[in-house]
Each structure stands twice: as C-alpha cells, then as structure tokens.
Amino acid sequence: MRIILLGAPGAGKGTLATAIKAKLGVLHISTGDLLREELKNKTPLGLEAKKFIEAGTLVPDSLVIQLIENKLAASDIVKGYMLDGFPRNKAQAEALDAMMTKRQQPVDIALYLEASLPVVLQRLTGRRVCRACGAVFHLTNMPPRQAGVCDACGGELYQRTDDNEETIKKRMDVFLDTTRPMIEYYRAQNKLVTVNADQESTEVVKAALKLFS
Ligand code: AP5
C-alpha cells in the first residue's frame, strides 16, 4: 500500500502513522522527523532548515524534495510506503508523482485527517516527544505513566521548539494557505479519502485501518 497522510499540524498524522505501520509494515517517512534529525546532526541541510522550522514556514522545496529522494533511494519500498508531512504544496506533489512514476510505485491513497482549529491547538500545546525514541505523548490526551518519562524506552520527554502558540499560529496559516488547497490535486486523481480527525485516537485509527482491510 502506498499512502500519503495529509492534515493540519497536530491533526494526528504521526500518531496514526505509528498504528498503520504496526498493521501494514509499510515504511513510514516523515519529512518533519527527517529535518529534525538533520538539525540534530548539524548537517548543512539541517542548519539551513532550522530558521524555517523555527519560524513555522515551509523549508524550501528543493531541500525537502532532495531529502525525500535520498531517503527513497536508500529504502526498500517494495511493501509500500507512507509519507507523513510530504507533499505540502503542488510543486512537491508534482515532484512526488514524477519520482514515483519513475519507480512504478504511484500513490494509492491520500488520507486527509480533517481536524478543527481548537482541537489541533490543544493537541500541539500539550504534545511531548521522547528525545531518545521519538514516541509521542500528550499531557492530558495520552499521558505517560510517569511525568516526563517515555513509557516505551524511559527516555526524557521534551516539547518541540515549534510547539509554542506563536509558531503554531504561523504553521496553521501556512497549512490553510498552501497545503489545504493542494488536497484538490488528489481529489482530482480520485485518491482522496477524508477521516474525521477530531475523534478520539482509537476511533481515528479504526476508521483509517478499515480502508486497508
Ligand atoms: P512536521 O513535523 O511535519 O509538523 P506538522 O505537519 O506541523 O505536524 P505535527 O508533527 O505537528 O503533527 P501531527 O499531525 O503529526 O500530530 P501528532 O500525531 O504528533 O513539520 C515541522 C516543520 O518542518 C514544518 O513547520 C516545516 O517547517 C518543516 N517541514 C516538514 N515537512 C515539510 C515539507 N514537506 N515541506 C517544507 N517544509 C516541511 O499529534 C499531535 C498531538 O496530539 C500528540 O500529542 C498526540 O498524542 C495527540 N493526538 C494525536 N491524535 C489524537 C487524537 N485523535 N485524539 C487526541 N489526541 C491526539
């Protein structure tokens, strides 16, 4: 199965991706995670991306497309793939189509997690992420058993630098102006499926997994 996950910041793309990966065994590629890894390793790409991530704006297409091309070239996508946070505009969607046509692995489904603004604000301000394994928690929706400690590996939980109210607002503006209109690109290809992402996580996962059974 070849999937792309679309949705506003905090809609739950990463959370759903973990569940789909466990069920289907497909490769999960998140451009946000890849960029944060580059930043952590202080690579030239990571250092260039830093100012865009911290401002809540899109990293330039040329950098992100190159990142995805490199990742795909180094990955086994025979069982499929799931892209999370890519594409985010029409230029990226067209670049992805070109890449996947060349590999004869076109996108099967564009899954749009539709969430409302108050819901995503609450989710992003309460999100905590494990510094060691990347597992995602929420202070009230999905709290860890012990405050500040990852249930999965015991690592330290932290708050992403772009999860502050000012940057969240900018990220939402970018989503509404640039990414949401791109959804039409997939509707026109008859690949778009919308899931109500305001629901509890277990309901979102149930609705999404039904699509793949
Ligand atoms: P990225 O890391 O992709 O961030 P995002 O799109 O803003 O999405 P998030 O990771 O914030 O949210 P999510 O939908 O994965 O939600 P999650 O599952 O964690 O991008 C960061 C930056 O990198 C961008 O701003 C940009 O600068 C750059 N970038 C990345 N890709 C790019 C691209 N293609 N082009 C250019 N620039 C790019 O859930 C959120 C919280 O809610 C968690 O705490 C979770 O526990 C909780 N939760 C999730 N689902 C539910 C539910 N159903 N009910 C209750 N709580 C829930």
Short mmCIF file of C-alpha atoms and ligand atoms in Angstrom, two decimals:
data_model
loop_
_atom_site.label_atom_id
_atom_site.label_comp_id
_atom_site.label_asym_id
_atom_site.label_seq_id
_atom_site.Cartn_x
_atom_site.Cartn_y
_atom_site.Cartn_z
CA MET A 1 0.00 0.00 0.00
CA ARG A 2 1.32 3.45 -0.93
CA ILE A 3 -0.12 6.14 1.29
CA ILE A 4 0.27 9.84 1.89
CA LEU A 5 -1.02 11.39 5.11
CA LEU A 6 -2.32 14.95 4.84
CA GLY A 7 -3.58 17.20 7.60
CA ALA A 8 -3.02 20.29 9.68
CA PRO A 9 -0.24 20.47 12.24
CA GLY A 10 -1.40 18.39 15.20
CA ALA A 11 -4.14 16.59 13.25
CA GLY A 12 -2.54 13.30 14.34
CA LYS A 13 -0.56 12.24 11.26
CA GLY A 14 2.40 10.90 13.26
CA THR A 15 0.15 9.13 15.77
CA LEU A 16 -1.85 7.42 13.01
CA ALA A 17 1.32 6.58 11.07
CA THR A 18 2.59 4.55 14.04
CA ALA A 19 -0.65 2.49 14.04
CA ILE A 20 -0.67 1.95 10.27
CA LYS A 21 2.99 0.93 10.29
CA ALA A 22 2.29 -1.64 13.01
CA LYS A 23 -0.61 -3.07 10.97
CA LEU A 24 0.74 -2.95 7.40
CA GLY A 25 4.50 -2.95 7.94
CA VAL A 26 4.98 -0.16 5.42
CA LEU A 27 7.91 2.23 5.59
CA HIS A 28 7.00 5.48 7.39
CA ILE A 29 8.76 8.60 6.16
CA SER A 30 8.09 11.89 7.96
CA THR A 31 9.77 14.95 6.46
CA GLY A 32 9.45 16.74 9.83
CA ASP A 33 11.35 13.89 11.57
CA LEU A 34 13.97 13.76 8.80
CA LEU A 35 14.53 17.52 9.05
CA ARG A 36 14.78 17.41 12.86
CA GLU A 37 17.33 14.57 12.55
CA GLU A 38 19.41 16.67 10.12
CA LEU A 39 19.18 19.56 12.56
CA LYS A 40 20.26 17.39 15.50
CA ASN A 41 23.28 16.22 13.48
CA LYS A 42 24.05 19.83 12.48
CA THR A 43 24.30 18.94 8.77
CA PRO A 44 24.35 21.85 6.25
CA LEU A 45 20.78 20.92 5.24
CA GLY A 46 19.67 20.85 8.87
CA LEU A 47 21.25 24.20 9.65
CA GLU A 48 19.63 25.73 6.54
CA ALA A 49 16.23 24.27 7.50
CA LYS A 50 16.42 25.49 11.14
CA LYS A 51 15.24 29.05 10.53
CA PHE A 52 12.20 27.89 8.53
CA ILE A 53 11.16 25.27 11.09
CA GLU A 54 11.52 27.71 13.99
CA ALA A 55 9.51 30.34 12.08
CA GLY A 56 6.78 27.80 11.26
CA THR A 57 7.18 28.29 7.50
CA LEU A 58 7.93 25.71 4.80
CA VAL A 59 11.51 24.65 4.20
CA PRO A 60 12.35 25.37 0.50
CA ASP A 61 11.03 22.73 -1.92
CA SER A 62 14.47 21.99 -3.39
CA LEU A 63 15.80 20.89 0.05
CA VAL A 64 12.78 18.82 1.01
CA ILE A 65 12.47 17.11 -2.37
CA GLN A 66 16.18 16.21 -2.27
CA LEU A 67 15.73 14.82 1.24
CA ILE A 68 12.85 12.58 0.10
CA GLU A 69 14.75 11.44 -3.00
CA ASN A 70 17.76 10.46 -0.87
CA LYS A 71 15.58 8.63 1.64
CA LEU A 72 13.72 6.71 -1.07
CA ALA A 73 16.95 5.79 -2.83
CA ALA A 74 18.23 4.27 0.44
CA SER A 75 14.97 2.48 1.32
CA ASP A 76 13.15 -0.69 0.41
CA ILE A 77 9.64 0.34 -0.66
CA VAL A 78 8.55 -2.98 -2.13
CA LYS A 79 5.92 -3.41 0.64
CA GLY A 80 4.80 0.17 0.12
CA TYR A 81 5.39 3.48 1.82
CA MET A 82 3.62 6.07 3.92
CA LEU A 83 4.63 9.70 3.59
CA ASP A 84 3.75 11.98 6.51
CA GLY A 85 4.07 15.75 6.02
CA PHE A 86 5.02 15.48 2.34
CA PRO A 87 3.86 16.82 -0.07
CA ARG A 88 2.75 20.20 1.31
CA ASN A 89 2.24 22.16 -1.91
CA LYS A 90 1.53 21.47 -5.57
CA ALA A 91 5.20 21.64 -6.62
CA GLN A 92 6.04 18.90 -4.07
CA ALA A 93 3.02 16.82 -5.17
CA GLU A 94 4.14 17.00 -8.81
CA ALA A 95 7.73 16.13 -7.86
CA LEU A 96 6.46 13.12 -5.90
CA ASP A 97 4.36 11.93 -8.84
CA ALA A 98 7.41 12.18 -11.11
CA MET A 99 9.61 10.23 -8.63
CA MET A 100 7.04 7.50 -8.09
CA THR A 101 6.13 7.14 -11.76
CA LYS A 102 9.81 6.53 -12.46
CA ARG A 103 9.85 3.81 -9.76
CA GLN A 104 6.46 2.43 -10.88
CA GLN A 105 5.20 2.92 -7.32
CA PRO A 106 2.45 5.56 -7.65
CA VAL A 107 0.48 6.81 -4.64
CA ASP A 108 -2.65 4.65 -3.98
CA ILE A 109 -4.40 6.79 -1.40
CA ALA A 110 -4.18 10.32 0.03
CA LEU A 111 -5.63 10.15 3.52
CA TYR A 112 -6.71 13.57 4.77
CA LEU A 113 -7.06 13.91 8.56
CA GLU A 114 -9.58 16.71 8.89
CA ALA A 115 -9.33 18.44 12.28
CA SER A 116 -10.71 21.69 13.65
CA LEU A 117 -8.56 24.57 14.91
CA PRO A 118 -9.33 24.42 18.67
CA VAL A 119 -8.63 20.67 18.63
CA VAL A 120 -5.21 21.00 16.97
CA LEU A 121 -4.22 23.89 19.25
CA GLN A 122 -4.96 21.81 22.34
CA ARG A 123 -3.08 18.84 20.87
CA LEU A 124 0.04 20.77 19.92
CA THR A 125 0.45 22.76 23.11
CA GLY A 126 0.16 19.54 25.18
CA ARG A 127 2.37 17.35 22.98
CA ARG A 128 5.55 15.84 24.45
CA VAL A 129 8.04 13.77 22.44
CA CYS A 130 10.68 11.28 23.58
CA ARG A 131 14.19 12.57 22.92
CA ALA A 132 15.50 9.00 22.58
CA CYS A 133 12.93 7.03 20.53
CA GLY A 134 10.57 9.74 19.17
CA ALA A 135 7.41 8.28 20.78
CA VAL A 136 4.66 10.91 21.03
CA PHE A 137 2.57 11.65 24.16
CA HIS A 138 0.10 14.29 25.28
CA LEU A 139 -0.11 15.80 28.77
CA THR A 140 -3.84 15.08 29.04
CA ASN A 141 -4.95 13.04 25.96
CA MET A 142 -2.19 10.39 26.09
CA PRO A 143 -0.18 11.00 29.27
CA PRO A 144 2.92 8.94 30.01
CA ARG A 145 2.74 6.69 33.10
CA GLN A 146 5.42 8.80 34.80
CA ALA A 147 5.57 12.55 34.09
CA GLY A 148 8.44 13.48 31.75
CA VAL A 149 9.47 9.86 31.10
CA CYS A 150 8.83 7.80 27.94
CA ASP A 151 6.71 4.65 28.53
CA ALA A 152 8.46 2.86 25.68
CA CYS A 153 12.15 3.39 26.46
CA GLY A 154 12.47 5.50 29.63
CA GLY A 155 13.88 8.45 27.65
CA GLU A 156 13.32 12.10 28.53
CA LEU A 157 10.20 13.79 27.13
CA TYR A 158 10.54 17.29 25.66
CA GLN A 159 8.41 19.94 23.98
CA ARG A 160 9.24 20.72 20.33
CA THR A 161 10.57 24.26 19.80
CA ASP A 162 7.86 24.90 17.18
CA ASP A 163 5.05 23.84 19.57
CA ASN A 164 4.61 27.33 21.06
CA GLU A 165 1.46 29.38 20.39
CA GLU A 166 3.08 31.93 18.05
CA THR A 167 4.75 29.34 15.81
CA ILE A 168 1.68 27.09 15.87
CA LYS A 169 -0.38 30.00 14.54
CA LYS A 170 2.10 30.54 11.69
CA ARG A 171 2.11 26.80 10.87
CA MET A 172 -1.70 26.84 10.76
CA ASP A 173 -1.66 29.85 8.38
CA VAL A 174 0.80 28.04 6.10
CA PHE A 175 -1.41 24.95 6.16
CA LEU A 176 -4.59 26.89 5.30
CA ASP A 177 -2.95 28.99 2.55
CA THR A 178 -0.70 26.39 0.93
CA THR A 179 -1.28 22.78 1.95
CA ARG A 180 -5.07 22.56 2.25
CA PRO A 181 -5.65 23.80 -1.34
CA MET A 182 -3.28 21.05 -2.54
CA ILE A 183 -5.77 18.46 -1.33
CA GLU A 184 -7.71 19.15 -4.54
CA TYR A 185 -4.79 17.73 -6.51
CA TYR A 186 -5.58 14.30 -5.01
CA ARG A 187 -9.34 14.72 -5.25
CA ALA A 188 -8.89 15.28 -9.00
CA GLN A 189 -6.97 11.98 -9.17
CA ASN A 190 -9.75 10.17 -7.22
CA LYS A 191 -7.27 9.27 -4.49
CA LEU A 192 -8.55 11.44 -1.65
CA VAL A 193 -10.19 9.92 1.44
CA THR A 194 -11.15 12.12 4.40
CA VAL A 195 -11.24 10.91 8.02
CA ASN A 196 -12.69 12.94 10.89
CA ALA A 197 -9.57 13.59 13.00
CA ASP A 198 -11.42 15.40 15.82
CA GLN A 199 -12.41 11.97 17.14
CA GLU A 200 -10.52 10.08 19.83
CA SER A 201 -7.33 8.48 18.63
CA THR A 202 -8.71 4.91 18.77
CA GLU A 203 -11.67 5.98 16.54
CA VAL A 204 -9.35 7.70 14.04
CA VAL A 205 -7.17 4.60 13.86
CA LYS A 206 -10.23 2.32 13.47
CA ALA A 207 -11.65 4.47 10.62
CA ALA A 208 -8.30 4.62 8.84
CA LEU A 209 -7.46 0.91 9.19
CA LYS A 210 -10.87 -0.03 7.75
CA LEU A 211 -9.64 1.49 4.49
CA PHE A 212 -6.85 -1.05 4.32
CA SER A 213 -8.67 -4.23 5.32
P1 AP5 B 1 6.11 18.33 10.91
O1 AP5 B 1 6.97 17.69 11.90
O2 AP5 B 1 5.63 17.55 9.75
O3 AP5 B 1 4.89 19.00 11.71
P2 AP5 B 1 3.34 19.20 11.35
O4 AP5 B 1 2.89 18.91 9.99
O5 AP5 B 1 3.11 20.56 11.85
O6 AP5 B 1 2.67 18.07 12.09
P3 AP5 B 1 2.91 17.66 13.55
O7 AP5 B 1 4.07 16.70 13.67
O8 AP5 B 1 3.00 18.88 14.41
O9 AP5 B 1 1.52 16.96 13.93
P4 AP5 B 1 0.91 15.53 13.63
O10 AP5 B 1 -0.22 15.69 12.68
O11 AP5 B 1 1.97 14.51 13.27
O12 AP5 B 1 0.31 15.23 15.06
P5 AP5 B 1 0.72 14.15 16.18
O13 AP5 B 1 0.38 12.77 15.73
O14 AP5 B 1 2.12 14.39 16.70
O15 AP5 B 1 6.81 19.63 10.31
C1 AP5 B 1 7.51 20.55 11.13
C2 AP5 B 1 8.17 21.62 10.24
O16 AP5 B 1 9.10 21.02 9.32
C3 AP5 B 1 7.20 22.42 9.34
O17 AP5 B 1 6.60 23.51 10.01
C4 AP5 B 1 8.16 22.87 8.21
O18 AP5 B 1 8.96 23.96 8.61
C5 AP5 B 1 9.08 21.66 8.04
N1 AP5 B 1 8.56 20.71 7.02
C6 AP5 B 1 8.14 19.43 7.23
N2 AP5 B 1 7.74 18.87 6.08
C7 AP5 B 1 7.92 19.80 5.10
C8 AP5 B 1 7.68 19.84 3.70
N3 AP5 B 1 7.15 18.78 3.05
N4 AP5 B 1 7.97 20.98 3.02
C9 AP5 B 1 8.51 22.04 3.65
N5 AP5 B 1 8.74 22.10 4.97
C10 AP5 B 1 8.46 20.98 5.69
O19 AP5 B 1 -0.35 14.55 17.33
C11 AP5 B 1 -0.27 15.79 17.99
C12 AP5 B 1 -0.61 15.59 19.49
O20 AP5 B 1 -1.99 15.22 19.61
C13 AP5 B 1 0.19 14.48 20.18
O21 AP5 B 1 0.47 14.91 21.49
C14 AP5 B 1 -0.75 13.26 20.19
O22 AP5 B 1 -0.52 12.47 21.34
C15 AP5 B 1 -2.14 13.93 20.22
N6 AP5 B 1 -3.13 13.25 19.41
C16 AP5 B 1 -2.98 12.78 18.14
N7 AP5 B 1 -4.14 12.27 17.67
C17 AP5 B 1 -5.05 12.44 18.68
C18 AP5 B 1 -6.45 12.15 18.82
N8 AP5 B 1 -7.15 11.58 17.81
N9 AP5 B 1 -7.08 12.47 19.97
C19 AP5 B 1 -6.40 13.07 20.99
N10 AP5 B 1 -5.08 13.39 20.93
C20 AP5 B 1 -4.41 13.08 19.79
#
